PDB file of C-alpha atoms in Angstrom:
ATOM      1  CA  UNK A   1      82.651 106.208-102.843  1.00 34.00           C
ATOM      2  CA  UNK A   2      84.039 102.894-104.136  1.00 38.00           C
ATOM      3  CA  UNK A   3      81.266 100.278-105.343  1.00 38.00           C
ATOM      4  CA  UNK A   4      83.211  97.479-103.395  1.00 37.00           C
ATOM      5  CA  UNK A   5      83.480  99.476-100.626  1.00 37.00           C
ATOM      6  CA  UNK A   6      79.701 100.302 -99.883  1.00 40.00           C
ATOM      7  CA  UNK A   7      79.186  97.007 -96.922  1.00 42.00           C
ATOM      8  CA  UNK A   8      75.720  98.293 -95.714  1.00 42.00           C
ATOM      9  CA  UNK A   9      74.931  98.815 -98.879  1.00 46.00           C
ATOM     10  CA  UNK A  10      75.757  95.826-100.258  1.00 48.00           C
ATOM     11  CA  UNK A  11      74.350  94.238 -97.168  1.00 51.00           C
ATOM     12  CA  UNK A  12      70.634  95.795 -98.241  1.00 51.00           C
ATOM     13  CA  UNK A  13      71.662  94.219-102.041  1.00 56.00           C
ATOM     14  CA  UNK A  14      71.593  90.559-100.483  1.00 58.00           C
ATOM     15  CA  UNK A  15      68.444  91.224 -98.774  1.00 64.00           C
ATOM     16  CA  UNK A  16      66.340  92.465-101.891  1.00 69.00           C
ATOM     17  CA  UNK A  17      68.011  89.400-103.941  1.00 71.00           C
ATOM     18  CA  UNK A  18      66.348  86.807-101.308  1.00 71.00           C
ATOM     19  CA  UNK A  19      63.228  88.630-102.084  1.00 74.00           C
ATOM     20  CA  UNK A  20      63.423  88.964-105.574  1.00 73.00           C
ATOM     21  CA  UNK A  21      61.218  87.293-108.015  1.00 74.00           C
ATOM     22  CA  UNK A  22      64.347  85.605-109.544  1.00 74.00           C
ATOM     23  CA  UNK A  23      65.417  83.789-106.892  1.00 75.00           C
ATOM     24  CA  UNK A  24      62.220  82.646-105.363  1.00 79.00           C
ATOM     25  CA  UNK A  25      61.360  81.201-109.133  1.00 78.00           C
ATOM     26  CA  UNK A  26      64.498  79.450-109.176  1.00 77.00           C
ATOM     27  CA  UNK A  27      64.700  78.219-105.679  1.00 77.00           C
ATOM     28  CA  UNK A  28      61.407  76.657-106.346  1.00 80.00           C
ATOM     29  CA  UNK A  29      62.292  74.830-109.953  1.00 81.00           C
ATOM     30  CA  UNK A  30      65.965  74.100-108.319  1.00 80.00           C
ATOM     31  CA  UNK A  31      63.779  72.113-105.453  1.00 80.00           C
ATOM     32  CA  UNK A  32      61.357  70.585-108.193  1.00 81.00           C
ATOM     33  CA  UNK A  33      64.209  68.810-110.345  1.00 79.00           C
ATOM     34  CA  UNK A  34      66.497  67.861-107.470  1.00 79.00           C
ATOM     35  CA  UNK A  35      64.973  67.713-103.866  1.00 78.00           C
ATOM     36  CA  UNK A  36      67.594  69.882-102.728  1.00 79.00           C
ATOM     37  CA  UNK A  37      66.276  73.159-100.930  1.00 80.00           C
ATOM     38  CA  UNK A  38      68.272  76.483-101.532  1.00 79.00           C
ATOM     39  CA  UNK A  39      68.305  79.395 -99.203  1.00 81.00           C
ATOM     40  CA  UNK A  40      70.670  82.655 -99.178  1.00 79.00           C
ATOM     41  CA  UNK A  41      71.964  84.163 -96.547  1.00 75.00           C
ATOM     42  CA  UNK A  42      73.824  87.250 -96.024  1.00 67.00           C
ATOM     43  CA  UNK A  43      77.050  85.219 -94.048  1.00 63.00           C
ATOM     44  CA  UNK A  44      78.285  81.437 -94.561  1.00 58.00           C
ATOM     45  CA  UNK A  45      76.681  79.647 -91.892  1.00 54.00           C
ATOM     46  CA  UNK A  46      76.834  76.093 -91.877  1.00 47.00           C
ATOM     47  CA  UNK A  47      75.319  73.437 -94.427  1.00 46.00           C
ATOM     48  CA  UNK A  48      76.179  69.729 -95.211  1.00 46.00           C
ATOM     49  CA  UNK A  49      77.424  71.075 -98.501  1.00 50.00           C
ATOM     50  CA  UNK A  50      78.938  74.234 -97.902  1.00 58.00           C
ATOM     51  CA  UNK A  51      78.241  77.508 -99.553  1.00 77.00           C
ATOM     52  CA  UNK A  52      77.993  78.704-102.510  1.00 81.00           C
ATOM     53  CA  UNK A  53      79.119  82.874-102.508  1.00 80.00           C
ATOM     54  CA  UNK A  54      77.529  85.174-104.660  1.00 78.00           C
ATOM     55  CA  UNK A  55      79.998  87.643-105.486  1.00 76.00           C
ATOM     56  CA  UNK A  56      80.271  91.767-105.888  1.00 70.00           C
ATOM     57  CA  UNK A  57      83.077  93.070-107.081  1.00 63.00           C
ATOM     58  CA  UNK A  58      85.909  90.849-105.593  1.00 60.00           C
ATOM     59  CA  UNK A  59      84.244  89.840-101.787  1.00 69.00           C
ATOM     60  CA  UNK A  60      80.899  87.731-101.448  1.00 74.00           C
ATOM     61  CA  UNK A  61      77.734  89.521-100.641  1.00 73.00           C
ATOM     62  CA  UNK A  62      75.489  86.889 -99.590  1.00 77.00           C
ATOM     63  CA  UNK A  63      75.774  83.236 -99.593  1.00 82.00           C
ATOM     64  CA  UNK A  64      73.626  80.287-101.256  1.00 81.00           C
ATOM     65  CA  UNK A  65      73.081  77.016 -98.948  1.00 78.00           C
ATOM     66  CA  UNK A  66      72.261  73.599-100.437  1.00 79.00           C
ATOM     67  CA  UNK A  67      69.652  71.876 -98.232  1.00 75.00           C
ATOM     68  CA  UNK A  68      69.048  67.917 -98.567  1.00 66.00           C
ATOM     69  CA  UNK A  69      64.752  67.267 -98.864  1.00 57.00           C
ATOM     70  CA  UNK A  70      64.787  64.171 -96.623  1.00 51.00           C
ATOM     71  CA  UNK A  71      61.416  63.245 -98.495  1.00 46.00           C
ATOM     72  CA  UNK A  72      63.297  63.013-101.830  1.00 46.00           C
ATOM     73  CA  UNK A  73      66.139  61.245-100.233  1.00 50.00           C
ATOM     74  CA  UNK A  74      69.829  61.507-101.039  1.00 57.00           C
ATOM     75  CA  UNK A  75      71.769  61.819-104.582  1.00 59.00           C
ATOM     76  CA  UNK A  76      74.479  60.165-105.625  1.00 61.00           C
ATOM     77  CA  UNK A  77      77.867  62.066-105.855  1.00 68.00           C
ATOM     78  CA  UNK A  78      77.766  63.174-109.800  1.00 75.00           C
ATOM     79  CA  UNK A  79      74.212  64.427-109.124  1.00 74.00           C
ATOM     80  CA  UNK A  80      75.014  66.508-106.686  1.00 75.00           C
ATOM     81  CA  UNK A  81      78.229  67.780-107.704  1.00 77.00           C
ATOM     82  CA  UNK A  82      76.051  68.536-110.829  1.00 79.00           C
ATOM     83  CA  UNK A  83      73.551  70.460-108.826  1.00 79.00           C
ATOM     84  CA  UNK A  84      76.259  72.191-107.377  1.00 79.00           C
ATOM     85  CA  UNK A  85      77.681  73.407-110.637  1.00 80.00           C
ATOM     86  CA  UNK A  86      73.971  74.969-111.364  1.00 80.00           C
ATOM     87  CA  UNK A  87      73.983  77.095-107.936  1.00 82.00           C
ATOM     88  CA  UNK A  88      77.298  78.080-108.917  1.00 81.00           C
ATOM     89  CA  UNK A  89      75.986  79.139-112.394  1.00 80.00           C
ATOM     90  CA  UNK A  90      73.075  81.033-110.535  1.00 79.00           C
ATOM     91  CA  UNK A  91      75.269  82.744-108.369  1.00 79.00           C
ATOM     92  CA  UNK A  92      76.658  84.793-110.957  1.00 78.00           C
ATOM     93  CA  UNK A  93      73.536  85.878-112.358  1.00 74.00           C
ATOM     94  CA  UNK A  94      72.420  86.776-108.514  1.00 75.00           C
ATOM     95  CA  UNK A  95      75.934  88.718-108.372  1.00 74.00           C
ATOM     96  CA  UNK A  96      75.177  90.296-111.904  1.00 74.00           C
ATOM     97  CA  UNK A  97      71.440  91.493-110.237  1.00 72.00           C
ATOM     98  CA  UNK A  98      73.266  92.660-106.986  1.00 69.00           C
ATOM     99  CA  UNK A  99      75.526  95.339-109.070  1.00 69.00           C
ATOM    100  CA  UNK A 100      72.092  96.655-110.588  1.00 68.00           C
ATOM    101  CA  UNK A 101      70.855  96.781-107.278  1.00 66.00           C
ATOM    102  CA  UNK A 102      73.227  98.954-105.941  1.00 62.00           C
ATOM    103  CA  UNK A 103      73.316 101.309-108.982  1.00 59.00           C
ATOM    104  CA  UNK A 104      70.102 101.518-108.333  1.00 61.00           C
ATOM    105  CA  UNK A 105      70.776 102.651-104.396  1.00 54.00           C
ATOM    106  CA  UNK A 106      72.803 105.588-105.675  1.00 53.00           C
ATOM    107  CA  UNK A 107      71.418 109.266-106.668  1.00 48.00           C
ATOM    108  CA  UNK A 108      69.238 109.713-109.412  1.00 62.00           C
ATOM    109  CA  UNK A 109      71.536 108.928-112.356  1.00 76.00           C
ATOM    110  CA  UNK A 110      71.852 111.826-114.628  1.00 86.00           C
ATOM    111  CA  UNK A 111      70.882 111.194-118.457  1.00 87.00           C
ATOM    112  CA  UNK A 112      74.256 111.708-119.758  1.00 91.00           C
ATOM    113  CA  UNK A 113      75.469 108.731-118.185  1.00 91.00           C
ATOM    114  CA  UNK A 114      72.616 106.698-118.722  1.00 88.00           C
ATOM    115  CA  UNK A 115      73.202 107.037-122.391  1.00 91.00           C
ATOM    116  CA  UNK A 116      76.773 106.493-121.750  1.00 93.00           C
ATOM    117  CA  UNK A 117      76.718 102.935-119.839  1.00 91.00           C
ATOM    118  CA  UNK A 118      73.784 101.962-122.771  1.00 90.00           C
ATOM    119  CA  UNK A 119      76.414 103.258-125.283  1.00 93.00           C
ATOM    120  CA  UNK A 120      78.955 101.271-123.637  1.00 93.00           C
ATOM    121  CA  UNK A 121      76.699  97.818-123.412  1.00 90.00           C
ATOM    122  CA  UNK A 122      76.426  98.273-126.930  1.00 91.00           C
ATOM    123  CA  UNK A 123      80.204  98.623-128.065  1.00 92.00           C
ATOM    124  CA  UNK A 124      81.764  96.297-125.225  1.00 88.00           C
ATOM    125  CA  UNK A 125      83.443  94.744-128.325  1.00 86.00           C
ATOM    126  CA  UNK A 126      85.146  97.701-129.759  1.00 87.00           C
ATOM    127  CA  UNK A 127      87.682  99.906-128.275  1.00 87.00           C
ATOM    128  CA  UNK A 128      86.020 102.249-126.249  1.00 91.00           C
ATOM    129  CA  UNK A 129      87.679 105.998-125.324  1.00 93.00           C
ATOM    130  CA  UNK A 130      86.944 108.290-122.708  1.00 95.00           C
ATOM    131  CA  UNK A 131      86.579 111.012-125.330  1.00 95.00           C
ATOM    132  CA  UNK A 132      84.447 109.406-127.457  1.00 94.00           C
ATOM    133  CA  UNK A 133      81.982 108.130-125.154  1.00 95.00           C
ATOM    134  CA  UNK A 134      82.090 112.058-123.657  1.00 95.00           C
ATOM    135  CA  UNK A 135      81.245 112.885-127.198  1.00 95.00           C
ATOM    136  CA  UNK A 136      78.244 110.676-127.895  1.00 94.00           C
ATOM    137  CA  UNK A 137      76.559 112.367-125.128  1.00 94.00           C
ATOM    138  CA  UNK A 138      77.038 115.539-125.619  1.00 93.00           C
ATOM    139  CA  UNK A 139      79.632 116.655-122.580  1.00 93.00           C
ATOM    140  CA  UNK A 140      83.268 117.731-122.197  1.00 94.00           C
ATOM    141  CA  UNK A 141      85.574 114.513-121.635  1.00 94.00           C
ATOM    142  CA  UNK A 142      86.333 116.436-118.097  1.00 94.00           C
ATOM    143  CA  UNK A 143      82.947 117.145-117.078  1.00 94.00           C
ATOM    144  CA  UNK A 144      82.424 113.382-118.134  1.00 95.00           C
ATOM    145  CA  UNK A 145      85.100 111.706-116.021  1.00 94.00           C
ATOM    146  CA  UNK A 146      84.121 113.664-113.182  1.00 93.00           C
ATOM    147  CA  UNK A 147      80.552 112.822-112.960  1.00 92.00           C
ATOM    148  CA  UNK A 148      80.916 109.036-114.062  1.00 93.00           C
ATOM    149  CA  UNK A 149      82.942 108.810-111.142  1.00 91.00           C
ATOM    150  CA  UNK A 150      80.566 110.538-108.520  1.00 88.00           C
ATOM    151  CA  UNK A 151      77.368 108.956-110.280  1.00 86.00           C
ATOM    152  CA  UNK A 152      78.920 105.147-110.350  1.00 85.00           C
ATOM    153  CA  UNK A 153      81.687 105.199-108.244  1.00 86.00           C
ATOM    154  CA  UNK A 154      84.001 103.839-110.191  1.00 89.00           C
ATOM    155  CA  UNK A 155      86.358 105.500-113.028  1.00 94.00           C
ATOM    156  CA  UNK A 156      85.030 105.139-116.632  1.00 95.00           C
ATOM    157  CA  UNK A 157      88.010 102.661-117.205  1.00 94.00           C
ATOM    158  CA  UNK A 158      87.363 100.466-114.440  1.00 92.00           C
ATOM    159  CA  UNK A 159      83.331 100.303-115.078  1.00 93.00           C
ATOM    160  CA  UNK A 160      84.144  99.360-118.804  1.00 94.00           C
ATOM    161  CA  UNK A 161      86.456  96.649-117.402  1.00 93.00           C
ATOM    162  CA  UNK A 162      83.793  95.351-115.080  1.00 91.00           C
ATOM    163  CA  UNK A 163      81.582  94.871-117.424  1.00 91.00           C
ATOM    164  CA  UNK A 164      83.601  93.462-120.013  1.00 93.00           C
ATOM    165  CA  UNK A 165      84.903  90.701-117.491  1.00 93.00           C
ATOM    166  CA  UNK A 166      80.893  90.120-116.340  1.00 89.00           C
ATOM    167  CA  UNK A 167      80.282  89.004-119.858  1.00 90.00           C
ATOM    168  CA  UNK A 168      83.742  86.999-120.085  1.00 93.00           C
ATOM    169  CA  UNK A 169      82.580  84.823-117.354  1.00 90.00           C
ATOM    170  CA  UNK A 170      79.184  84.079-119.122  1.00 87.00           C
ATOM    171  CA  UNK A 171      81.013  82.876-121.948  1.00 91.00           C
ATOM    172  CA  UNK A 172      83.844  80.747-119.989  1.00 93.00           C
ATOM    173  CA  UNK A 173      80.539  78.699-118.920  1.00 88.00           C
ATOM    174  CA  UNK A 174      80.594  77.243-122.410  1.00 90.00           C
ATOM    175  CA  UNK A 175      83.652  74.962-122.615  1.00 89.00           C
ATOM    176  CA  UNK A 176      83.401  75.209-126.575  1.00 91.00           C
ATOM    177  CA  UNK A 177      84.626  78.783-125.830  1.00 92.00           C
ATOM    178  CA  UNK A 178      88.087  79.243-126.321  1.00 94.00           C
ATOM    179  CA  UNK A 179      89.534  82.153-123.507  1.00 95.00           C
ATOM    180  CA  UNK A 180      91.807  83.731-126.271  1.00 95.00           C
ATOM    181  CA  UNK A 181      88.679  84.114-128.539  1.00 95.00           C
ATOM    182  CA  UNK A 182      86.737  85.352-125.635  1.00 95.00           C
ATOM    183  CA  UNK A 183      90.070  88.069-124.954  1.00 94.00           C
ATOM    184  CA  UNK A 184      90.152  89.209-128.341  1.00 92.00           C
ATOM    185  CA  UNK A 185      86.206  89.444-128.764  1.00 92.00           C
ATOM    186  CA  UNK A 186      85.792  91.689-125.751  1.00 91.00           C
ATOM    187  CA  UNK A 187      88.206  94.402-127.006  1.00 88.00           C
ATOM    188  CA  UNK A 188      91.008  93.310-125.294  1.00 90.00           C
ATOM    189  CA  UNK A 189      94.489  93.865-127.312  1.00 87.00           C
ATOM    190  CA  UNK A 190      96.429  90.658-125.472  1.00 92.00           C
ATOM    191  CA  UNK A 191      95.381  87.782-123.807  1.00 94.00           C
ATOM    192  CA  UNK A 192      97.875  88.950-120.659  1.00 94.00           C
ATOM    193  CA  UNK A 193      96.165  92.396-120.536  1.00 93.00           C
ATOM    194  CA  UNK A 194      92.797  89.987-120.557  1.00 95.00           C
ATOM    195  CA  UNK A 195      93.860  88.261-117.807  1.00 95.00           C
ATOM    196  CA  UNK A 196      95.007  90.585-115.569  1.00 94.00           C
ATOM    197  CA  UNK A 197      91.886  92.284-115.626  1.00 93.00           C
ATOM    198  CA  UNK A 198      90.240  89.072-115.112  1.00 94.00           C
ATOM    199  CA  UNK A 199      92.337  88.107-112.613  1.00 93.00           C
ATOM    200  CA  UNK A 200      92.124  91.400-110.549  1.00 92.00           C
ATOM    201  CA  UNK A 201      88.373  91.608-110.910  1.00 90.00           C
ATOM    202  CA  UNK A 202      87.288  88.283-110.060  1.00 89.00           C
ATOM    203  CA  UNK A 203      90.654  87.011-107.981  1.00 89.00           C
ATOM    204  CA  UNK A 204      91.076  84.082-110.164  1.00 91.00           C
ATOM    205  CA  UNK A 205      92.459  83.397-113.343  1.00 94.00           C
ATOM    206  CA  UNK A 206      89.904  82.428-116.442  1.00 94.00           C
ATOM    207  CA  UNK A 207      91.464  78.745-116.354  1.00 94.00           C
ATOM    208  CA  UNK A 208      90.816  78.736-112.482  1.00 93.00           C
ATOM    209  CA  UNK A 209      86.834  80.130-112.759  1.00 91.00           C
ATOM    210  CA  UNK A 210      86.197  77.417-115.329  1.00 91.00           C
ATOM    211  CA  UNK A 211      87.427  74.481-113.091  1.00 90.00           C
ATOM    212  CA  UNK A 212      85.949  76.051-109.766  1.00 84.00           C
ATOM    213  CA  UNK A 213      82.525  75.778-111.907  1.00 83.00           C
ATOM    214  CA  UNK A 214      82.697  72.755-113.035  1.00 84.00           C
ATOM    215  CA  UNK A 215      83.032  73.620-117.430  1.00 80.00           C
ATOM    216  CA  UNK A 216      83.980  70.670-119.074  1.00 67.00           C
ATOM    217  CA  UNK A 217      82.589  68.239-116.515  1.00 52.00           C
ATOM    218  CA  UNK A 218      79.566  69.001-114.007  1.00 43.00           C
ATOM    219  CA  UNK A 219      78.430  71.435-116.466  1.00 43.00           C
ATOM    220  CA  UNK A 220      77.284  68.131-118.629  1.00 41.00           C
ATOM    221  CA  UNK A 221      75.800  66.086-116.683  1.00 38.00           C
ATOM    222  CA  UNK A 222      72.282  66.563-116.185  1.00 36.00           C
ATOM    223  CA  UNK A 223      70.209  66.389-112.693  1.00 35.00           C
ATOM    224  CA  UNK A 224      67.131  64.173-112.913  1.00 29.00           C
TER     225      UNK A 224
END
């Protein structure tokens, strides 16, 4: 079964992440250095400010609100487009968390591919082959394909993609970053071939993530 297609699964993902330790530390320091309250919620809602989604695959999972503290009154507009910009920033990491989450929902992963996806974290930069990965633990490149597949639910292709564009959009927060040295880094052979995958991933283009969060502007400004 396909990752993105797993809704009540992904439905159980946004619960745990309101309950996790990560976002209950961050709601709370988010609160402490701007008197705005966060809360996440598993559909949009309504809030002065919108919503901020926290995305799986291509479709939000769960949604982060931005709450005005009428005891710390209001904040300007820069402030609070800066605030925005760091919900926006956690919202990946809570997307990032809601992947290992649902790994984690699946059958007991066997060791083979264990070894293979820490095998794979390790060489993101280099070209990686079917065959080769099949070989570093020890199984036929058949056997392999077959079980990465019913294990993660995605082909061994696609998974090496996902991850590759998961750590692309960590680095497109840094506007120093250039997006062909980013490409190139990440074992892509062509900018194009980057961005089609980045594009058909995440539904934008790398120029259109960085403006939708801000790099370059909000991203400097600090929230007192």
């Amino acid at each position: 079964m396909n990752q993105l297609q797993t809704e009540p699964r992904s439905q159980t993902s946004s619960m745990k992440l309101g309950n996790s330790k990560i976002f209950k530390v961050y709601s709370q320091a988010f609160e402490g250095a701007t008197g705005l309250r966060l809360s996440l919620n598993a559909t949009r809602g309504s809030a002065a400010a919108g919503a901020v989604p926290v995305v799986l695959g291509t479709g939000p999972i769960a949604f982060l609100h931005i709450w005005t503290n009428s005891d710390h009154g209001e904040l300007s507009g820069t402030r609070f487009d800066a605030a925005v910009t760091l919900v926006k920033t956690f919202a990946l990491q809570l997307g990032e968390l809601a992947g290992r989450i649902l790994l984690e929902q699946q059958a007991a992963e066997p060791a083979a591919i264990g070894k293979a996806k820490q095998y794979i974290m390790e060489n993101l930069d280099e070209p990686l082959k079917l065959d080769e990965v099949a070989a570093q633990v020890r199984v036929s490149p058949f056997y392999f394909c077959k079980l990465f597949k019913s294990t993660t639910g995605m082909t061994f292709t696609e998974f090496v993609n996902r991850q590759r564009i998961e750590r692309a959009k960590r680095r497109l927060l840094d506007p120093a970053e250039r997006i062909t040295e980013i490409a190139y880094d990440l074992g892509y052979q062509s900018l194009s071939q980057f961005n089609r995958s980045f594009l058909r991933i995440v539904g934008e283009s790398p120029t259109q993530f960085r403006k939708r969060m801000g790099v370059g502007r909000a991203n400097h400004q600090r929230v007192a």
